[in-house]
Tab-separated table of C-alpha atoms in Angstrom:
chain	number	residue	atom	x	y	z
P	229	MET	CA	4.645	-33.867	39.329
P	230	SER	CA	5.011	-31.270	36.617
P	231	GLY	CA	3.241	-27.939	36.780
P	232	PRO	CA	0.682	-26.603	34.331
P	233	VAL	CA	1.819	-26.201	30.763
P	234	ALA	CA	2.284	-22.565	29.827
P	235	PRO	CA	0.315	-21.375	26.814
P	236	PRO	CA	2.403	-20.800	23.676
P	237	ARG	CA	3.711	-17.283	23.218
P	238	ARG	CA	2.339	-15.323	20.316
P	239	ASN	CA	4.738	-13.603	17.968
P	240	VAL	CA	2.771	-11.550	15.490
P	241	LEU	CA	5.788	-10.461	13.453
P	242	ARG	CA	6.961	-14.030	12.993
P	243	GLY	CA	3.460	-15.071	12.012
P	244	ILE	CA	3.272	-12.279	9.438
P	245	VAL	CA	6.583	-13.257	7.854
P	246	LEU	CA	5.770	-16.969	7.731
P	247	CYS	CA	2.324	-16.413	6.229
P	248	ALA	CA	3.721	-13.926	3.722
P	249	ILE	CA	6.019	-16.608	2.300
P	250	GLY	CA	3.359	-19.312	2.314
P	251	ARG	CA	4.202	-21.190	5.512
P	252	ARG	CA	0.960	-22.323	7.111
P	253	GLU	CA	2.550	-22.796	10.530
P	254	GLY	CA	2.661	-19.014	10.655
P	255	LEU	CA	-1.028	-19.056	11.567
P	256	GLU	CA	-0.190	-20.647	14.911
P	257	TRP	CA	1.623	-17.487	15.963
P	258	PHE	CA	-1.595	-15.464	15.961
P	259	GLY	CA	-4.046	-15.436	18.829
P	260	ASP	CA	-7.534	-16.895	18.600
P	261	THR	CA	-9.253	-14.649	21.141
P	262	ARG	CA	-11.434	-11.570	20.833
P	263	HIS	CA	-8.668	-9.494	22.378
P	264	ALA	CA	-6.213	-10.671	19.718
P	265	PHE	CA	-8.702	-9.872	16.966
P	266	ILE	CA	-9.459	-6.380	18.279
P	267	SER	CA	-5.738	-5.691	18.704
P	268	SER	CA	-5.199	-6.577	15.053
P	269	LEU	CA	-8.186	-4.518	13.919
P	270	LEU	CA	-7.467	-1.248	15.726
P	271	PRO	CA	-4.361	-0.257	13.702
P	272	LEU	CA	-6.301	-0.755	10.467
P	273	LEU	CA	-8.931	1.699	11.717
P	274	LEU	CA	-6.645	4.227	13.414
P	275	PHE	CA	-4.085	4.545	10.618
P	276	PRO	CA	-6.544	5.830	7.972
P	277	LEU	CA	-8.051	8.140	10.598
P	278	LEU	CA	-4.650	9.683	11.315
P	279	ARG	CA	-3.929	9.917	7.599
P	280	ALA	CA	-7.203	11.754	7.018
P	281	VAL	CA	-6.476	14.180	9.852
P	282	LEU	CA	-2.824	14.836	9.000
P	283	LEU	CA	-3.085	14.874	5.197
P	284	PRO	CA	-2.848	18.496	4.004
P	285	PRO	CA	-5.899	19.753	2.084
P	286	GLY	CA	-5.637	19.358	-1.671
P	287	GLN	CA	-3.088	16.535	-1.521
P	288	SER	CA	-5.599	13.960	-2.754
P	289	GLU	CA	-8.203	14.007	-5.501
P	290	VAL	CA	-10.533	12.013	-3.245
P	291	PRO	CA	-12.041	13.933	-0.301
P	292	ARG	CA	-10.495	12.865	2.977
P	293	GLY	CA	-13.835	11.967	4.524
P	294	THR	CA	-14.764	9.781	1.564
P	295	LEU	CA	-11.408	8.004	1.621
P	296	LEU	CA	-11.648	7.426	5.376
P	297	LEU	CA	-15.190	6.076	5.161
P	298	ALA	CA	-14.310	3.785	2.251
P	299	THR	CA	-11.278	2.368	4.060
P	300	ILE	CA	-13.170	1.691	7.286
P	301	THR	CA	-16.046	0.161	5.322
P	302	VAL	CA	-13.705	-2.259	3.551
P	303	VAL	CA	-11.998	-3.294	6.800
P	304	LEU	CA	-15.201	-3.905	8.747
P	305	ALA	CA	-17.122	-5.411	5.831
P	306	SER	CA	-14.316	-7.871	5.145
P	307	ALA	CA	-14.457	-9.094	8.740
P	308	VAL	CA	-18.247	-9.432	8.724
P	309	LEU	CA	-18.385	-11.159	5.344
P	310	SER	CA	-15.594	-13.591	6.184
P	311	HIS	CA	-17.398	-14.467	9.423
P	312	LEU	CA	-20.565	-15.181	7.460
P	313	MET	CA	-18.632	-17.419	5.087
P	314	ALA	CA	-16.916	-19.213	7.979
P	315	THR	CA	-20.296	-19.811	9.595
P	316	TRP	CA	-21.717	-21.066	6.307
P	317	PHE	CA	-18.883	-23.586	5.964
P	318	ARG	CA	-19.132	-24.496	9.670
P	319	ARG	CA	-15.701	-23.101	10.445
P	320	GLU	CA	-16.766	-20.458	12.958
P	321	PRO	CA	-14.486	-21.785	15.769
P	322	LEU	CA	-11.502	-21.142	13.481
P	323	TRP	CA	-12.565	-17.666	12.425
P	324	LEU	CA	-10.964	-15.556	15.169
P	325	ARG	CA	-7.434	-16.757	14.420
P	326	TYR	CA	-8.042	-16.539	10.679
P	327	ALA	CA	-9.423	-12.992	10.920
P	328	THR	CA	-6.576	-11.922	13.197
P	329	ALA	CA	-4.064	-13.253	10.676
P	330	VAL	CA	-5.856	-11.477	7.825
P	331	ASN	CA	-5.720	-8.161	9.665
P	332	TRP	CA	-2.038	-8.388	10.530
P	333	THR	CA	-0.934	-9.605	7.102
P	334	THR	CA	-2.668	-6.614	5.516
P	335	TRP	CA	0.506	-4.712	6.368
P	336	VAL	CA	2.428	-7.038	4.057
P	337	LEU	CA	0.379	-5.665	1.183
P	338	GLN	CA	1.168	-2.110	2.275
P	339	LEU	CA	4.856	-2.981	2.056
P	340	ALA	CA	4.287	-4.673	-1.299
P	341	VAL	CA	2.758	-1.462	-2.662
P	342	LEU	CA	5.828	0.518	-1.592
P	343	LEU	CA	8.096	-2.055	-3.234
P	344	ALA	CA	5.978	-1.873	-6.383
P	345	ILE	CA	6.483	1.895	-6.524
P	346	VAL	CA	10.243	1.455	-6.214
P	347	ALA	CA	10.240	-1.341	-8.799
P	348	THR	CA	8.197	0.782	-11.197
P	349	ALA	CA	10.736	3.583	-10.996
P	350	GLY	CA	13.587	1.124	-11.490
P	351	LEU	CA	12.008	-0.524	-14.527
P	352	ALA	CA	11.147	2.837	-16.052
P	353	SER	CA	14.721	4.057	-15.625
P	354	ALA	CA	15.903	0.834	-17.276
P	355	GLY	CA	13.956	1.690	-20.416
P	356	LEU	CA	10.570	0.051	-19.905
P	357	PRO	CA	7.651	2.380	-20.702
P	358	PRO	CA	6.418	3.859	-17.395
P	359	THR	CA	2.812	2.821	-17.993
P	360	VAL	CA	3.814	-0.771	-18.714
P	361	ALA	CA	6.068	-0.848	-15.654
P	362	LEU	CA	3.297	0.542	-13.458
P	363	ILE	CA	0.701	-1.947	-14.686
P	364	ALA	CA	3.091	-4.889	-14.383
P	365	CYS	CA	4.194	-4.070	-10.838
P	366	PHE	CA	0.751	-3.371	-9.451
P	367	ALA	CA	-0.740	-6.375	-11.229
P	368	ALA	CA	1.875	-8.474	-9.448
P	369	VAL	CA	0.887	-6.906	-6.116
P	370	GLY	CA	-2.781	-7.579	-6.822
P	371	LEU	CA	-2.162	-11.218	-7.694
P	372	TYR	CA	-0.002	-11.663	-4.615
P	373	GLY	CA	-2.727	-10.109	-2.454
P	374	LEU	CA	-5.338	-12.500	-3.822
P	375	TRP	CA	-3.012	-15.442	-3.304
P	376	LEU	CA	-2.321	-14.386	0.293
P	377	GLN	CA	-6.039	-14.106	1.027
P	378	TRP	CA	-6.607	-17.524	-0.521
P	379	PHE	CA	-3.730	-19.015	1.478
P	380	LEU	CA	-5.130	-17.676	4.754
P	381	ALA	CA	-8.646	-18.896	3.976
P	382	ARG	CA	-7.323	-22.274	2.828
P	383	HIS	CA	-5.301	-22.978	5.958
P	384	GLY	CA	-6.842	-20.622	8.501
P	385	LEU	CA	-10.361	-21.953	7.970
P	386	ARG	CA	-9.165	-25.394	6.822
P	387	LEU	CA	-11.079	-25.286	3.570
P	388	GLY	CA	-10.505	-26.951	0.253
P	389	PRO	CA	-8.974	-24.885	-2.563
P	390	GLY	CA	-12.321	-24.188	-4.215
P	391	ARG	CA	-14.069	-23.116	-1.028
P	392	ALA	CA	-11.131	-20.925	-0.061
P	393	LEU	CA	-11.359	-19.221	-3.451
P	394	LEU	CA	-15.085	-18.716	-2.915
P	395	VAL	CA	-14.381	-16.992	0.411
P	396	VAL	CA	-11.881	-14.652	-1.256
P	397	LEU	CA	-14.243	-13.776	-4.095
P	398	ALA	CA	-17.244	-13.268	-1.813
P	399	VAL	CA	-15.381	-11.066	0.661
P	400	ASN	CA	-13.767	-8.885	-1.999
P	401	ALA	CA	-16.908	-8.561	-4.104
P	402	GLY	CA	-19.069	-7.774	-1.094
P	403	ALA	CA	-16.686	-5.163	0.303
P	404	ALA	CA	-16.258	-3.540	-3.116
P	405	ALA	CA	-20.023	-3.380	-3.601
P	406	LEU	CA	-20.540	-1.716	-0.231
P	407	VAL	CA	-18.094	1.010	-1.251
P	408	ALA	CA	-19.012	1.384	-4.920
P	409	VAL	CA	-22.816	1.224	-4.847
P	410	PRO	CA	-23.374	4.261	-2.566
P	411	GLU	CA	-20.786	6.247	-4.546
P	412	VAL	CA	-22.471	5.439	-7.861
P	413	ALA	CA	-25.906	6.199	-6.423
P	414	LEU	CA	-24.687	9.575	-5.147
P	415	ARG	CA	-23.220	10.502	-8.522
P	416	GLU	CA	-26.400	9.474	-10.315
P	417	ALA	CA	-28.458	11.596	-7.927
P	418	MET	CA	-26.194	14.584	-8.558
P	419	LEU	CA	-26.529	14.135	-12.322
P	420	LEU	CA	-30.319	13.922	-12.094
P	421	ASN	CA	-30.638	16.959	-9.853
P	422	GLY	CA	-28.094	19.003	-11.761
P	423	PRO	CA	-25.445	21.267	-10.290
P	424	ALA	CA	-26.363	23.378	-7.322
P	425	PRO	CA	-27.198	26.993	-8.253
P	426	VAL	CA	-24.458	29.499	-7.567
P	427	PRO	CA	-25.756	32.452	-5.527
P	428	ALA	CA	-25.331	35.836	-7.139
P	429	SER	CA	-22.863	38.232	-5.601
P	430	GLY	CA	-22.216	41.925	-5.767
P	431	PRO	CA	-24.484	44.963	-5.469
P	432	PHE	CA	-26.777	43.851	-8.318
P	433	LYS	CA	-27.702	40.390	-7.016
P	434	THR	CA	-31.361	39.456	-7.388
């Protein structure tokens, strides 16, 4: 009599690589538990926090607190919105593995951005106008990112092509709105109220 069958081992790195090249069996290498999801989510939250703490002042045009809040908002909003879409399409039992895969494959896009920077420099040194090279490389990264999200929704949630595209559009639009709307509202309020008065200084201040 044979013993109990051991559960399959999870290999996140292998899953990332397979999904990055469009192999749907890569999804099987991610866990489908809450622990697996939280483990995939924590690096996405801790990395921007460390970057905000360690980044020297004045190294970014965007305030560190604003950048940190925007990044965390996008990460959490994407998870919430994708869960809503999975529930709407009656794919909630598949969501944990899908969301875990989405979180881990986000690092592929980070690598793609670095490669785009290198490619931009290479194309510019080869004679292509720097602006054209920059737009071309980052447009390619953007298209690849959208395709990867669609691929994960298509096979992770087992949706048709159209529904998978709807998930991608809804998640990205919703996350972008949550970041952009408060920023626009704050700027409008500052314009309406005008700049803050500068207090007078020196012995003749009133």
